[in-house]
CSV table of C-alpha atoms in Angstrom, one decimal:
chain,number,residue,atom,x,y,z
R,1,MET,CA,-9.9,71.9,-42.9
R,2,SER,CA,-12.8,73.0,-40.5
R,3,ARG,CA,-11.9,72.3,-37.0
R,4,ARG,CA,-15.5,72.3,-36.7
R,5,ASN,CA,-15.7,69.7,-39.3
R,6,GLU,CA,-13.1,68.0,-37.7
R,7,ARG,CA,-14.1,67.6,-34.6
R,8,CYS,CA,-18.1,66.6,-36.1
R,9,ILE,CA,-15.9,63.4,-38.1
R,10,LEU,CA,-13.9,63.0,-34.3
R,11,SER,CA,-17.9,63.0,-32.4
R,12,GLN,CA,-18.9,60.1,-34.7
R,13,CYS,CA,-15.7,57.8,-34.7
R,14,ALA,CA,-13.9,58.4,-31.6
R,15,PRO,CA,-13.9,55.3,-30.3
R,16,THR,CA,-12.7,54.1,-33.0
R,17,LEU,CA,-9.7,56.3,-33.7
R,18,SER,CA,-8.8,55.6,-30.0
R,19,GLY,CA,-9.1,51.7,-30.7
R,20,VAL,CA,-12.1,50.8,-27.8
R,21,LYS,CA,-14.4,49.9,-30.7
R,22,ILE,CA,-13.5,48.1,-34.0
R,23,GLY,CA,-15.6,50.0,-37.0
R,24,SER,CA,-17.9,53.2,-36.7
R,25,LEU,CA,-20.5,54.9,-39.3
R,26,VAL,CA,-19.1,58.5,-40.0
R,27,LYS,CA,-22.0,60.5,-42.3
R,28,ALA,CA,-20.3,63.3,-44.6
R,29,VAL,CA,-21.9,65.6,-46.2
R,30,LYS,CA,-20.3,66.2,-49.6
R,31,GLY,CA,-18.1,69.5,-49.9
R,32,VAL,CA,-18.3,70.5,-46.4
R,33,CYS,CA,-15.8,67.3,-44.9
R,34,ASN,CA,-14.1,66.6,-48.0
R,35,ALA,CA,-10.7,67.2,-46.0
R,36,ALA,CA,-11.5,65.9,-43.2
R,37,ILE,CA,-12.3,62.7,-44.7
R,38,ASP,CA,-8.9,62.6,-46.7
R,39,LEU,CA,-7.2,62.9,-43.3
R,40,LEU,CA,-9.4,59.7,-42.0
R,41,THR,CA,-8.2,57.8,-45.2
R,42,SER,CA,-4.6,58.8,-45.1
R,43,LEU,CA,-4.3,57.1,-41.9
R,44,SER,CA,-4.1,53.2,-43.1
R,45,HIS,CA,-0.2,53.2,-41.5
R,46,MET,CA,-1.9,53.8,-38.0
R,47,ASP,CA,-4.2,50.8,-38.4
R,48,VAL,CA,-7.1,53.2,-39.5
R,49,GLY,CA,-9.0,52.1,-43.0
R,50,THR,CA,-12.5,53.5,-44.2
R,51,LYS,CA,-14.6,52.3,-46.8
R,52,ILE,CA,-18.1,54.3,-48.4
R,53,LEU,CA,-20.9,52.5,-48.0
R,54,ARG,CA,-23.3,54.4,-49.3
R,55,SER,CA,-23.3,57.4,-51.8
R,56,SER,CA,-25.9,60.2,-52.6
R,57,GLU,CA,-26.2,63.3,-54.0
R,58,THR,CA,-25.6,64.8,-50.7
R,59,VAL,CA,-24.2,62.7,-48.3
R,60,ASP,CA,-21.4,59.7,-48.1
R,61,LEU,CA,-21.9,56.6,-45.2
R,62,TYR,CA,-18.5,55.6,-44.2
R,63,LEU,CA,-17.2,52.9,-42.4
R,64,VAL,CA,-14.2,53.7,-40.4
R,65,TYR,CA,-12.7,51.0,-38.8
R,66,ARG,CA,-9.4,50.0,-36.8
R,67,ILE,CA,-7.7,47.2,-40.0
R,68,SER,CA,-6.1,44.5,-37.5
R,69,GLY,CA,-9.2,44.2,-35.3
R,70,LEU,CA,-11.6,44.2,-38.2
R,71,THR,CA,-9.3,41.8,-40.1
R,72,GLU,CA,-9.2,39.5,-36.6
R,73,GLN,CA,-13.2,40.6,-36.0
R,74,LEU,CA,-13.6,38.6,-39.7
R,75,GLN,CA,-11.4,35.3,-39.1
R,76,ASP,CA,-13.9,34.7,-35.9
R,77,PRO,CA,-14.9,30.9,-36.4
R,78,GLU,CA,-18.8,32.2,-35.6
R,79,ILE,CA,-18.5,35.3,-37.5
R,80,SER,CA,-17.4,33.7,-40.4
R,81,VAL,CA,-20.6,31.3,-40.7
R,82,PHE,CA,-22.7,34.3,-40.3
R,83,LEU,CA,-21.9,36.1,-42.9
R,84,ASP,CA,-21.8,32.7,-45.0
R,85,GLU,CA,-25.2,32.6,-44.2
R,86,MET,CA,-25.7,36.4,-45.1
R,87,GLY,CA,-24.6,35.8,-48.2
R,88,TYR,CA,-21.0,36.8,-48.5
R,89,PRO,CA,-18.4,34.9,-50.9
R,90,LYS,CA,-16.9,32.2,-48.4
R,91,GLU,CA,-13.2,33.1,-49.9
R,92,ARG,CA,-12.6,36.7,-48.8
R,93,ASP,CA,-10.1,39.2,-47.5
R,94,LEU,CA,-10.8,42.4,-46.1
R,95,ASN,CA,-11.3,44.6,-49.0
R,96,SER,CA,-13.7,41.7,-50.9
R,97,THR,CA,-15.9,41.4,-47.6
R,98,LEU,CA,-16.4,45.6,-47.5
R,99,ASP,CA,-16.6,45.5,-51.0
R,100,PHE,CA,-19.8,43.1,-50.5
R,101,LEU,CA,-20.7,45.0,-47.7
R,102,SER,CA,-20.9,47.9,-49.5
R,103,GLU,CA,-22.9,46.4,-52.3
R,104,ARG,CA,-25.7,45.2,-49.9
R,105,MET,CA,-25.5,49.0,-48.2
R,106,SER,CA,-26.4,50.2,-51.5
R,107,ALA,CA,-30.0,49.6,-51.4
R,108,ASP,CA,-30.7,49.5,-48.1
R,109,ILE,CA,-29.1,49.3,-44.3
R,110,GLN,CA,-28.1,45.7,-43.4
R,111,HIS,CA,-28.3,44.3,-40.2
R,112,GLU,CA,-25.2,42.3,-40.0
R,113,ILE,CA,-23.1,45.8,-40.3
R,114,GLY,CA,-22.7,45.5,-36.2
R,115,VAL,CA,-20.4,42.7,-37.2
R,116,PHE,CA,-18.6,45.4,-38.6
R,117,LEU,CA,-19.0,47.9,-35.7
R,118,GLY,CA,-18.1,45.0,-33.5
R,119,TYR,CA,-21.4,44.7,-32.0
R,120,PRO,CA,-21.4,41.1,-29.9
R,121,LEU,CA,-22.8,38.7,-32.4
R,122,CYS,CA,-25.6,38.2,-30.2
R,123,ASP,CA,-26.6,40.7,-30.2
R,124,VAL,CA,-26.6,41.7,-34.3
R,125,LYS,CA,-28.4,38.0,-34.8
R,126,GLY,CA,-30.9,38.8,-31.6
R,127,PHE,CA,-31.5,42.1,-33.7
R,128,ILE,CA,-32.0,40.4,-36.6
R,129,GLU,CA,-34.3,37.6,-35.3
R,130,ASN,CA,-36.5,40.1,-33.4
R,131,GLU,CA,-36.8,42.3,-36.0
R,132,GLY,CA,-35.3,45.2,-33.0
R,133,LYS,CA,-38.0,44.2,-30.8
R,134,HIS,CA,-37.6,42.4,-27.5
R,135,TYR,CA,-34.0,43.5,-26.3
R,136,LYS,CA,-32.6,43.2,-22.6
R,137,ALA,CA,-31.3,47.0,-22.8
R,138,LEU,CA,-30.4,49.9,-24.8
R,139,GLY,CA,-27.6,51.6,-25.0
R,140,ILE,CA,-25.5,52.3,-28.3
R,141,TRP,CA,-27.1,49.2,-29.8
R,142,LYS,CA,-29.9,47.2,-28.8
R,143,VAL,CA,-28.6,44.5,-26.3
R,144,TYR,CA,-30.1,40.6,-27.0
R,145,GLY,CA,-27.1,39.0,-24.9
R,146,ASP,CA,-25.1,39.8,-21.7
R,147,VAL,CA,-26.2,43.4,-21.1
R,148,GLU,CA,-23.6,43.6,-17.8
R,149,ASN,CA,-20.8,43.0,-20.8
R,150,SER,CA,-23.0,45.4,-23.4
R,151,LEU,CA,-22.9,48.2,-20.6
R,152,ARG,CA,-19.4,48.3,-19.7
R,153,LEU,CA,-18.6,48.6,-23.3
R,154,PHE,CA,-21.1,51.5,-23.5
R,155,ASN,CA,-19.6,53.2,-20.8
R,156,GLU,CA,-16.0,52.7,-22.2
R,157,ILE,CA,-17.3,54.1,-26.0
R,158,LYS,CA,-18.7,56.9,-24.1
R,159,ARG,CA,-15.6,57.8,-22.5
R,160,ALA,CA,-13.5,57.6,-25.1
R,161,ARG,CA,-15.5,59.9,-27.0
R,162,ALA,CA,-15.5,62.4,-24.6
R,163,GLU,CA,-11.7,62.4,-23.4
R,164,SER,CA,-11.5,62.9,-27.5
R,165,LEU,CA,-13.1,65.6,-27.8
R,166,LYS,CA,-11.9,67.1,-24.9
R,167,GLN,CA,-8.5,66.6,-26.1
R,168,PHE,CA,-9.6,68.2,-29.4
R,169,ASP,CA,-11.1,71.0,-27.8
R,170,ALA,CA,-8.1,71.7,-25.7
R,171,GLY,CA,-6.2,72.3,-29.3
R,172,HIS,CA,-4.9,69.0,-30.0
R,173,SER,CA,-5.2,67.7,-33.7
R,174,LEU,CA,-7.3,64.8,-34.9
R,175,MET,CA,-3.9,63.5,-36.3
R,176,SER,CA,-2.2,63.7,-32.5
R,177,ILE,CA,-5.4,62.3,-31.1
R,178,VAL,CA,-5.2,59.3,-33.3
R,179,ALA,CA,-1.6,58.7,-32.9
R,180,ALA,CA,-1.8,58.5,-28.8
């Protein structure tokens, strides 16, 4: 496996692999990043899951997520009601919910994806209601709710990415970074 491709994958999902964020999106070029994606898909015993959300001839879009964190997130009553309003089946487990998200994503990016990435629900709803306009702050996502909390989360995410890449550049493997 190419360290360059492994580093690229790590750069995209380090905050999730380090447990700071529930989910990350990873664009993987077919035939180039296969080994790194195979490694990620083998980490379910380390609470890491993957799901292809969109696929084209050249690129796959993966959701890389913390299984326990996303399961807990989807059980939150407010998020459950929100997903009901977005048309998700009422009876759902993690796999069926991700399958439904993938179906929706096959046509176009769906803005409820923020829930699966761990964005605050008020920011996901605010983005949808305001069509991406009139936000209070801009960072990793557009903030419509608690700016102070979101800015703190942005900093945690940036630190997690920087620390993971620093460890990787010092010779640690992706597997050892996830295990830590």
